[in-house]
Amino acid sequence: MISNRKLEHLLLCAHCDVQYKNKTTGFEDVELIHRALGEVNKKEIDISAEILGKELQSPIILSAITGGHPAALAINRELARAAEKMGIGMGVGSQRAAVENPELTSTYTIAREEAPSALLIGNIGAPQIEYAPQAVEMIDADALAVHLNPLQESIQPEGDLDARGYAKSIGEIVKTVDVPVVVKETGTGISQEDALILEGKGIDAIDVAGSGGTSWAAVETYRADDSYLGELYWDWGIPTAISTVEVCQSVNIQVISSGGIRSGLDAAKAIALGADGVGIALPVLKEAYIGYKEVIKVIERFQESLKSAMFLVGASNLEELQNSSLVIRGKTREWLKERGFHTEDYARRL
């Protein structure tokens, strides 16, 4: 049943409209301050990053996408080839399917086979404490992601509706593995309150995975017999730009910004808001059906547009980009102000 669900998710994301309808990521409200005297040579801009203890050629992670169905093997193979070639990170989808059915293991292990030196992130659900060591060992993971997806579970026909004890479970997972642990949402964002709880459990990073990109309520709407709940909560969540600020301003661990990030300009804004890296999923998923060379083209365009943004704000590396000035306007500013964040601090960096 899990394996079939994985295939349905892949097909729906690739071929159906699963984007947020009336809510955006909020990055359109974030304006980087142009520097006419940037004093930067674009050809020498350094976009390398250290994420989860590993050096990457750029701050990009191919977010957890798939695994657990025979059709997923080809997707993970092409993504892994691209990640290895480009020196970036990659996450696999939830490994529960392979832990429970070893015949599906190859749909995950193919990632390490094709990307022997890349940052590879495993994936389990919050309650699956006993799966953690096996998930890491299965793919020789450099880090382990623990995913949170209450919205998806609430709409999914076979969803798990008991979310009690998740924070405690995450704390136990941290103790059971010897690799960094990152907690990631799946498209609805993480708030300041939850970020502080998670940091207190000893995790190493948070992937905000905010709203504005792929809506998993939308995905599950296509699968449900009754579309009422999915339609009602299609646009639920904390926009990615907002979630990035809430988390970055609240914790002292690494933050990955993902959820609807579609260009290097989006990535530049996320990093200027404080993120250490960015995750992309849907844009590369569709290209992975064609082949890794197409995935590489997406990444190259992404990196080039990131460098262009850095050139225009006078940032020669990601640390300087994190300290560049920006203005937050509109609904994003309104939300953050109501939540007690001082958006003017971003505009007054010197």
mmCIF file of C-alpha atoms in Angstrom:
data_model
loop_
_atom_site.group_PDB
_atom_site.id
_atom_site.type_symbol
_atom_site.label_atom_id
_atom_site.label_comp_id
_atom_site.label_asym_id
_atom_site.label_seq_id
_atom_site.Cartn_x
_atom_site.Cartn_y
_atom_site.Cartn_z
ATOM 1 C CA MET A 1 0.000 0.000 0.000
ATOM 2 C CA ILE A 2 2.813 2.416 0.893
ATOM 3 C CA SER A 3 4.629 1.590 -2.347
ATOM 4 C CA ASN A 4 1.556 2.282 -4.457
ATOM 5 C CA ARG A 5 1.033 5.569 -2.624
ATOM 6 C CA LYS A 6 4.603 6.593 -3.462
ATOM 7 C CA LEU A 7 3.920 6.038 -7.164
ATOM 8 C CA GLU A 8 0.672 8.008 -6.999
ATOM 9 C CA HIS A 9 2.492 10.916 -5.344
ATOM 10 C CA LEU A 10 5.148 10.921 -8.054
ATOM 11 C CA LEU A 11 2.647 10.894 -10.895
ATOM 12 C CA LEU A 12 0.433 13.552 -9.352
ATOM 13 C CA CYS A 13 3.351 15.919 -8.714
ATOM 14 C CA ALA A 14 4.663 15.420 -12.226
ATOM 15 C CA HIS A 15 1.406 15.694 -14.157
ATOM 16 C CA CYS A 16 -1.227 17.550 -12.100
ATOM 17 C CA ASP A 17 -1.655 21.074 -10.764
ATOM 18 C CA VAL A 18 -0.486 20.715 -7.174
ATOM 19 C CA GLN A 19 0.712 24.280 -6.608
ATOM 20 C CA TYR A 20 -0.759 26.632 -4.028
ATOM 21 C CA LYS A 21 -3.636 28.594 -5.540
ATOM 22 C CA ASN A 22 -4.027 31.803 -3.541
ATOM 23 C CA LYS A 23 -0.926 31.848 -1.353
ATOM 24 C CA THR A 24 2.640 32.576 -2.403
ATOM 25 C CA THR A 25 6.018 31.948 -0.805
ATOM 26 C CA GLY A 26 6.246 35.588 0.268
ATOM 27 C CA PHE A 27 9.559 36.130 -1.507
ATOM 28 C CA GLU A 28 7.884 38.660 -3.813
ATOM 29 C CA ASP A 29 7.674 40.899 -0.726
ATOM 30 C CA VAL A 30 11.418 40.644 -0.127
ATOM 31 C CA GLU A 31 13.511 43.208 -2.022
ATOM 32 C CA LEU A 32 17.296 42.968 -1.969
ATOM 33 C CA ILE A 33 18.974 46.387 -1.928
ATOM 34 C CA HIS A 34 20.795 47.036 -5.190
ATOM 35 C CA ARG A 35 24.411 48.166 -4.895
ATOM 36 C CA ALA A 36 25.670 50.213 -7.845
ATOM 37 C CA LEU A 37 29.156 50.138 -6.326
ATOM 38 C CA GLY A 38 29.289 46.494 -5.416
ATOM 39 C CA GLU A 39 33.069 46.119 -5.837
ATOM 40 C CA VAL A 40 32.663 42.434 -6.774
ATOM 41 C CA ASN A 41 34.000 40.393 -9.699
ATOM 42 C CA LYS A 42 31.148 38.096 -10.685
ATOM 43 C CA LYS A 43 33.567 35.514 -12.050
ATOM 44 C CA GLU A 44 35.133 35.199 -8.596
ATOM 45 C CA ILE A 45 31.913 34.916 -6.564
ATOM 46 C CA ASP A 46 32.098 31.928 -4.207
ATOM 47 C CA ILE A 47 28.806 30.082 -3.662
ATOM 48 C CA SER A 48 30.291 27.137 -1.760
ATOM 49 C CA ALA A 49 28.647 26.228 1.535
ATOM 50 C CA GLU A 50 29.105 23.907 4.495
ATOM 51 C CA ILE A 51 25.812 22.221 5.314
ATOM 52 C CA LEU A 52 25.338 19.475 7.895
ATOM 53 C CA GLY A 53 29.096 19.120 8.191
ATOM 54 C CA LYS A 54 29.805 18.649 4.494
ATOM 55 C CA GLU A 55 31.340 21.034 1.980
ATOM 56 C CA LEU A 56 29.121 21.716 -1.046
ATOM 57 C CA GLN A 57 29.930 23.556 -4.237
ATOM 58 C CA SER A 58 26.708 25.530 -3.840
ATOM 59 C CA PRO A 59 24.033 25.823 -1.118
ATOM 60 C CA ILE A 60 21.534 23.645 -2.991
ATOM 61 C CA ILE A 61 19.906 20.456 -1.773
ATOM 62 C CA LEU A 62 17.663 18.388 -3.995
ATOM 63 C CA SER A 63 14.922 18.005 -1.420
ATOM 64 C CA ALA A 64 13.498 14.663 -0.336
ATOM 65 C CA ILE A 65 11.437 13.538 -3.297
ATOM 66 C CA THR A 66 10.982 9.815 -3.678
ATOM 67 C CA GLY A 67 11.794 6.158 -3.127
ATOM 68 C CA GLY A 68 9.755 3.138 -2.124
ATOM 69 C CA HIS A 69 8.374 2.121 -5.523
ATOM 70 C CA PRO A 70 10.239 0.477 -8.428
ATOM 71 C CA ALA A 71 9.481 3.515 -10.596
ATOM 72 C CA ALA A 72 11.317 5.719 -8.091
ATOM 73 C CA LEU A 73 14.646 4.044 -8.717
ATOM 74 C CA ALA A 74 15.160 5.806 -12.035
ATOM 75 C CA ILE A 75 14.233 9.181 -10.529
ATOM 76 C CA ASN A 76 16.672 8.838 -7.637
ATOM 77 C CA ARG A 77 19.363 7.610 -10.007
ATOM 78 C CA GLU A 78 19.139 10.704 -12.201
ATOM 79 C CA LEU A 79 18.929 13.089 -9.245
ATOM 80 C CA ALA A 80 21.927 11.448 -7.591
ATOM 81 C CA ARG A 81 23.991 11.642 -10.758
ATOM 82 C CA ALA A 82 23.275 15.345 -10.977
ATOM 83 C CA ALA A 83 24.021 15.896 -7.272
ATOM 84 C CA GLU A 84 27.374 14.128 -7.604
ATOM 85 C CA LYS A 85 28.316 16.037 -10.750
ATOM 86 C CA MET A 86 27.376 19.424 -9.294
ATOM 87 C CA GLY A 87 28.706 18.850 -5.787
ATOM 88 C CA ILE A 88 25.406 19.548 -4.054
ATOM 89 C CA GLY A 89 23.176 17.759 -1.549
ATOM 90 C CA MET A 90 20.308 15.335 -2.025
ATOM 91 C CA GLY A 91 17.611 13.898 0.188
ATOM 92 C CA VAL A 92 15.632 10.729 -0.416
ATOM 93 C CA GLY A 93 11.959 10.270 0.355
ATOM 94 C CA SER A 94 10.657 8.497 3.428
ATOM 95 C CA GLN A 95 12.496 5.179 3.857
ATOM 96 C CA ARG A 96 9.741 3.487 5.803
ATOM 97 C CA ALA A 97 8.680 1.549 2.719
ATOM 98 C CA ALA A 98 12.086 -0.104 2.364
ATOM 99 C CA VAL A 99 12.504 -0.778 6.075
ATOM 100 C CA GLU A 100 9.207 -2.650 6.041
ATOM 101 C CA ASN A 101 9.764 -4.219 2.606
ATOM 102 C CA PRO A 102 13.462 -4.845 1.864
ATOM 103 C CA GLU A 103 12.662 -5.572 -1.792
ATOM 104 C CA LEU A 104 12.351 -1.795 -2.232
ATOM 105 C CA THR A 105 15.762 -1.000 -0.752
ATOM 106 C CA SER A 106 17.384 -0.486 -4.160
ATOM 107 C CA THR A 107 15.110 2.482 -4.862
ATOM 108 C CA TYR A 108 17.023 4.298 -2.117
ATOM 109 C CA THR A 109 20.509 2.749 -2.236
ATOM 110 C CA ILE A 110 20.825 3.786 -5.874
ATOM 111 C CA ALA A 111 21.363 7.334 -4.585
ATOM 112 C CA ARG A 112 24.607 6.496 -2.781
ATOM 113 C CA GLU A 113 25.751 4.254 -5.623
ATOM 114 C CA GLU A 114 25.459 7.167 -8.065
ATOM 115 C CA ALA A 115 26.575 9.871 -5.625
ATOM 116 C CA PRO A 116 29.407 8.399 -3.554
ATOM 117 C CA SER A 117 30.744 11.761 -2.350
ATOM 118 C CA ALA A 118 27.598 13.931 -2.242
ATOM 119 C CA LEU A 119 25.790 15.038 0.888
ATOM 120 C CA LEU A 120 23.062 12.395 1.153
ATOM 121 C CA ILE A 121 20.206 12.805 3.624
ATOM 122 C CA GLY A 122 18.066 9.890 4.783
ATOM 123 C CA ASN A 123 14.416 10.258 5.754
ATOM 124 C CA ILE A 124 11.978 8.842 8.297
ATOM 125 C CA GLY A 125 8.833 10.003 10.055
ATOM 126 C CA ALA A 126 8.862 11.438 13.569
ATOM 127 C CA PRO A 127 7.318 8.383 15.296
ATOM 128 C CA GLN A 128 9.650 5.884 13.594
ATOM 129 C CA ILE A 129 12.406 5.818 16.219
ATOM 130 C CA GLU A 130 13.286 2.199 15.578
ATOM 131 C CA TYR A 131 13.770 2.865 11.849
ATOM 132 C CA ALA A 132 16.407 5.576 12.313
ATOM 133 C CA PRO A 133 19.624 3.505 12.476
ATOM 134 C CA GLN A 134 18.544 1.298 9.578
ATOM 135 C CA ALA A 135 17.618 4.311 7.451
ATOM 136 C CA VAL A 136 21.081 5.804 7.953
ATOM 137 C CA GLU A 137 22.881 2.517 7.308
ATOM 138 C CA MET A 138 20.770 1.712 4.241
ATOM 139 C CA ILE A 139 22.132 4.586 2.169
ATOM 140 C CA ASP A 140 25.265 5.415 4.140
ATOM 141 C CA ALA A 141 23.589 8.731 4.917
ATOM 142 C CA ASP A 142 25.567 11.793 5.960
ATOM 143 C CA ALA A 143 22.530 13.100 7.842
ATOM 144 C CA LEU A 144 19.001 12.015 8.681
ATOM 145 C CA ALA A 145 15.872 14.039 8.019
ATOM 146 C CA VAL A 146 12.848 13.545 10.225
ATOM 147 C CA HIS A 147 9.811 14.723 8.333
ATOM 148 C CA LEU A 148 6.686 16.342 9.755
ATOM 149 C CA ASN A 149 3.527 16.330 7.628
ATOM 150 C CA PRO A 150 0.405 16.843 9.764
ATOM 151 C CA LEU A 151 -1.553 18.540 6.970
ATOM 152 C CA GLN A 152 -0.919 15.708 4.541
ATOM 153 C CA GLU A 153 -1.771 13.093 7.162
ATOM 154 C CA SER A 154 -5.021 14.872 8.017
ATOM 155 C CA ILE A 155 -6.249 14.659 4.410
ATOM 156 C CA GLN A 156 -4.617 11.433 3.258
ATOM 157 C CA PRO A 157 -7.157 8.572 3.142
ATOM 158 C CA GLU A 158 -4.789 6.337 5.149
ATOM 159 C CA GLY A 159 -3.271 9.151 7.213
ATOM 160 C CA ASP A 160 -1.865 8.831 10.731
ATOM 161 C CA LEU A 161 -3.944 11.184 12.872
ATOM 162 C CA ASP A 162 -2.196 10.694 16.218
ATOM 163 C CA ALA A 163 0.576 13.299 16.474
ATOM 164 C CA ARG A 164 1.153 12.937 20.209
ATOM 165 C CA GLY A 165 4.749 12.505 21.340
ATOM 166 C CA TYR A 166 6.448 13.683 18.131
ATOM 167 C CA ALA A 167 8.845 16.046 19.914
ATOM 168 C CA LYS A 168 9.858 13.330 22.356
ATOM 169 C CA SER A 169 10.390 10.883 19.497
ATOM 170 C CA ILE A 170 12.640 13.344 17.701
ATOM 171 C CA GLY A 171 14.746 13.683 20.842
ATOM 172 C CA GLU A 172 15.102 9.895 20.974
ATOM 173 C CA ILE A 173 16.066 9.717 17.290
ATOM 174 C CA VAL A 174 18.873 12.214 17.936
ATOM 175 C CA LYS A 175 20.242 9.794 20.533
ATOM 176 C CA THR A 176 20.004 6.719 18.309
ATOM 177 C CA VAL A 177 22.034 7.891 15.296
ATOM 178 C CA ASP A 178 25.584 9.188 14.970
ATOM 179 C CA VAL A 179 24.900 11.575 12.084
ATOM 180 C CA PRO A 180 23.376 15.078 12.133
ATOM 181 C CA VAL A 181 19.581 15.176 12.383
ATOM 182 C CA VAL A 182 17.519 17.702 10.453
ATOM 183 C CA VAL A 183 13.799 18.122 11.007
ATOM 184 C CA LYS A 184 11.859 19.139 7.913
ATOM 185 C CA GLU A 185 8.284 20.079 7.211
ATOM 186 C CA THR A 186 6.646 19.052 3.949
ATOM 187 C CA GLY A 187 5.225 22.244 2.546
ATOM 188 C CA THR A 188 3.449 24.040 5.390
ATOM 189 C CA GLY A 189 6.335 25.648 7.249
ATOM 190 C CA ILE A 190 7.717 25.724 10.783
ATOM 191 C CA SER A 191 6.923 28.432 13.309
ATOM 192 C CA GLN A 192 9.113 30.119 15.893
ATOM 193 C CA GLU A 193 7.415 28.124 18.654
ATOM 194 C CA ASP A 194 8.111 24.767 17.034
ATOM 195 C CA ALA A 195 11.654 25.764 16.043
ATOM 196 C CA LEU A 196 12.512 26.448 19.676
ATOM 197 C CA ILE A 197 11.070 23.100 20.771
ATOM 198 C CA LEU A 198 13.035 21.287 18.074
ATOM 199 C CA GLU A 199 16.294 23.026 18.935
ATOM 200 C CA GLY A 200 15.755 21.960 22.528
ATOM 201 C CA LYS A 201 15.651 18.319 21.393
ATOM 202 C CA GLY A 202 19.228 18.538 20.175
ATOM 203 C CA ILE A 203 18.717 18.495 16.413
ATOM 204 C CA ASP A 204 21.340 19.957 14.095
ATOM 205 C CA ALA A 205 19.223 21.770 11.495
ATOM 206 C CA ILE A 206 15.705 22.721 10.449
ATOM 207 C CA ASP A 207 14.334 22.643 6.908
ATOM 208 C CA VAL A 208 11.372 25.018 7.021
ATOM 209 C CA ALA A 209 9.688 23.632 3.852
ATOM 210 C CA GLY A 210 7.154 26.449 3.851
ATOM 211 C CA SER A 211 4.007 27.032 1.848
ATOM 212 C CA GLY A 212 3.701 28.573 -1.582
ATOM 213 C CA GLY A 213 5.141 25.778 -3.704
ATOM 214 C CA THR A 214 3.755 22.251 -3.858
ATOM 215 C CA SER A 215 0.642 21.754 -1.740
ATOM 216 C CA TRP A 216 0.449 18.277 -0.291
ATOM 217 C CA ALA A 217 -3.150 18.976 0.572
ATOM 218 C CA ALA A 218 -3.610 19.330 -3.182
ATOM 219 C CA VAL A 219 -1.806 16.063 -3.854
ATOM 220 C CA GLU A 220 -3.998 14.211 -1.384
ATOM 221 C CA THR A 221 -7.121 15.890 -2.740
ATOM 222 C CA TYR A 222 -6.625 14.010 -5.991
ATOM 223 C CA ARG A 223 -6.362 10.739 -4.060
ATOM 224 C CA ALA A 224 -9.266 11.230 -1.662
ATOM 225 C CA ASP A 225 -12.791 9.991 -2.308
ATOM 226 C CA ASP A 226 -14.146 13.261 -0.928
ATOM 227 C CA SER A 227 -12.271 16.402 -1.978
ATOM 228 C CA TYR A 228 -13.870 18.674 0.637
ATOM 229 C CA LEU A 229 -11.003 18.771 3.160
ATOM 230 C CA GLY A 230 -8.313 19.007 0.512
ATOM 231 C CA GLU A 231 -10.003 21.908 -1.244
ATOM 232 C CA LEU A 232 -10.589 23.687 2.064
ATOM 233 C CA TYR A 233 -6.967 23.373 3.231
ATOM 234 C CA TRP A 234 -5.268 23.560 -0.177
ATOM 235 C CA ASP A 235 -3.529 26.839 0.775
ATOM 236 C CA TRP A 236 -2.843 26.121 4.448
ATOM 237 C CA GLY A 237 0.554 26.911 5.916
ATOM 238 C CA ILE A 238 3.255 29.434 6.756
ATOM 239 C CA PRO A 239 4.746 31.019 3.605
ATOM 240 C CA THR A 240 8.366 30.054 3.041
ATOM 241 C CA ALA A 241 9.844 33.558 3.402
ATOM 242 C CA ILE A 242 7.985 34.059 6.682
ATOM 243 C CA SER A 243 8.913 30.657 8.056
ATOM 244 C CA THR A 244 12.542 31.309 7.114
ATOM 245 C CA VAL A 245 12.552 34.506 9.188
ATOM 246 C CA GLU A 246 10.697 32.953 12.124
ATOM 247 C CA VAL A 247 13.152 30.065 12.342
ATOM 248 C CA CYS A 248 16.370 31.939 11.549
ATOM 249 C CA GLN A 249 15.559 34.607 14.127
ATOM 250 C CA SER A 250 14.784 32.016 16.812
ATOM 251 C CA VAL A 251 17.447 29.293 16.780
ATOM 252 C CA ASN A 252 21.228 28.904 16.632
ATOM 253 C CA ILE A 253 21.357 25.852 14.382
ATOM 254 C CA GLN A 254 21.540 25.603 10.603
ATOM 255 C CA VAL A 255 18.430 26.480 8.607
ATOM 256 C CA ILE A 256 17.496 25.255 5.147
ATOM 257 C CA SER A 257 14.858 27.232 3.309
ATOM 258 C CA SER A 258 12.632 25.280 0.940
ATOM 259 C CA GLY A 259 9.100 25.334 -0.359
ATOM 260 C CA GLY A 260 8.420 26.985 -3.703
ATOM 261 C CA ILE A 261 11.957 28.212 -4.279
ATOM 262 C CA ARG A 262 12.145 28.356 -8.044
ATOM 263 C CA SER A 263 15.237 30.402 -8.883
ATOM 264 C CA GLY A 264 18.592 31.595 -7.662
ATOM 265 C CA LEU A 265 16.972 34.937 -6.899
ATOM 266 C CA ASP A 266 14.569 33.219 -4.510
ATOM 267 C CA ALA A 267 17.561 31.434 -3.005
ATOM 268 C CA ALA A 268 19.467 34.702 -2.600
ATOM 269 C CA LYS A 269 16.533 36.211 -0.737
ATOM 270 C CA ALA A 270 16.256 33.163 1.522
ATOM 271 C CA ILE A 271 19.964 33.287 2.358
ATOM 272 C CA ALA A 272 19.816 37.048 2.944
ATOM 273 C CA LEU A 273 17.004 36.326 5.421
ATOM 274 C CA GLY A 274 19.392 34.020 7.269
ATOM 275 C CA ALA A 275 19.172 30.579 5.680
ATOM 276 C CA ASP A 276 22.334 28.493 5.267
ATOM 277 C CA GLY A 277 21.054 26.554 2.277
ATOM 278 C CA VAL A 278 18.023 26.034 0.065
ATOM 279 C CA GLY A 279 16.052 23.031 -1.088
ATOM 280 C CA ILE A 280 14.370 22.506 -4.454
ATOM 281 C CA ALA A 281 12.138 19.642 -5.499
ATOM 282 C CA LEU A 282 9.407 19.991 -8.117
ATOM 283 C CA PRO A 283 11.524 21.762 -10.780
ATOM 284 C CA VAL A 284 14.093 18.944 -10.780
ATOM 285 C CA LEU A 285 11.563 16.141 -10.391
ATOM 286 C CA LYS A 286 10.022 16.921 -13.750
ATOM 287 C CA GLU A 287 13.454 17.043 -15.424
ATOM 288 C CA ALA A 288 14.571 13.804 -13.773
ATOM 289 C CA TYR A 289 12.030 11.966 -15.902
ATOM 290 C CA ILE A 290 14.117 13.048 -18.894
ATOM 291 C CA GLY A 291 17.582 12.509 -17.434
ATOM 292 C CA TYR A 292 20.308 13.856 -15.173
ATOM 293 C CA LYS A 293 21.644 16.206 -17.845
ATOM 294 C CA GLU A 294 18.342 18.076 -17.765
ATOM 295 C CA VAL A 295 18.528 18.238 -13.970
ATOM 296 C CA ILE A 296 22.028 19.688 -14.278
ATOM 297 C CA LYS A 297 20.723 22.389 -16.626
ATOM 298 C CA VAL A 298 18.197 23.441 -13.976
ATOM 299 C CA ILE A 299 20.907 23.560 -11.318
ATOM 300 C CA GLU A 300 23.279 25.530 -13.539
ATOM 301 C CA ARG A 301 20.605 28.144 -14.280
ATOM 302 C CA PHE A 302 19.798 28.248 -10.585
ATOM 303 C CA GLN A 303 23.435 28.815 -9.633
ATOM 304 C CA GLU A 304 23.965 31.451 -12.301
ATOM 305 C CA SER A 305 20.941 33.440 -11.170
ATOM 306 C CA LEU A 306 22.149 33.169 -7.556
ATOM 307 C CA LYS A 307 25.505 34.611 -8.586
ATOM 308 C CA SER A 308 23.748 37.416 -10.466
ATOM 309 C CA ALA A 309 21.815 38.383 -7.344
ATOM 310 C CA MET A 310 25.030 38.338 -5.313
ATOM 311 C CA PHE A 311 26.780 40.483 -7.902
ATOM 312 C CA LEU A 312 23.974 43.035 -7.748
ATOM 313 C CA VAL A 313 24.098 43.331 -3.958
ATOM 314 C CA GLY A 314 27.900 43.311 -3.764
ATOM 315 C CA ALA A 315 28.307 39.940 -2.062
ATOM 316 C CA SER A 316 31.375 37.887 -2.959
ATOM 317 C CA ASN A 317 30.352 34.877 -0.842
ATOM 318 C CA LEU A 318 27.361 33.525 1.033
ATOM 319 C CA GLU A 319 28.407 35.034 4.362
ATOM 320 C CA GLU A 320 28.355 38.479 2.786
ATOM 321 C CA LEU A 321 24.988 37.682 1.198
ATOM 322 C CA GLN A 322 23.606 36.785 4.636
ATOM 323 C CA ASN A 323 24.626 40.261 5.815
ATOM 324 C CA SER A 324 23.298 42.195 2.823
ATOM 325 C CA SER A 325 20.445 44.681 3.212
ATOM 326 C CA LEU A 326 16.881 44.059 2.152
ATOM 327 C CA VAL A 327 13.398 45.443 2.600
ATOM 328 C CA ILE A 328 10.378 43.346 3.566
ATOM 329 C CA ARG A 329 7.053 44.707 2.364
ATOM 330 C CA GLY A 330 3.382 43.816 2.014
ATOM 331 C CA LYS A 331 1.684 40.812 3.588
ATOM 332 C CA THR A 332 5.007 39.300 4.602
ATOM 333 C CA ARG A 333 5.938 42.379 6.622
ATOM 334 C CA GLU A 334 2.445 42.550 8.122
ATOM 335 C CA TRP A 335 2.610 38.915 9.263
ATOM 336 C CA LEU A 336 6.093 39.271 10.755
ATOM 337 C CA LYS A 337 5.243 42.528 12.519
ATOM 338 C CA GLU A 338 2.165 40.942 14.075
ATOM 339 C CA ARG A 339 4.365 38.090 15.263
ATOM 340 C CA GLY A 340 6.839 40.491 16.909
ATOM 341 C CA PHE A 341 9.726 40.380 14.428
ATOM 342 C CA HIS A 342 11.618 43.587 13.636
ATOM 343 C CA THR A 343 11.672 43.633 9.857
ATOM 344 C CA GLU A 344 13.437 47.001 9.795
ATOM 345 C CA ASP A 345 16.600 45.327 11.094
ATOM 346 C CA TYR A 346 17.136 43.759 7.676
ATOM 347 C CA ALA A 347 17.059 47.168 6.002
ATOM 348 C CA ARG A 348 19.663 48.708 8.313
ATOM 349 C CA ARG A 349 22.565 46.344 7.894
ATOM 350 C CA LEU A 350 25.872 48.133 7.414
#
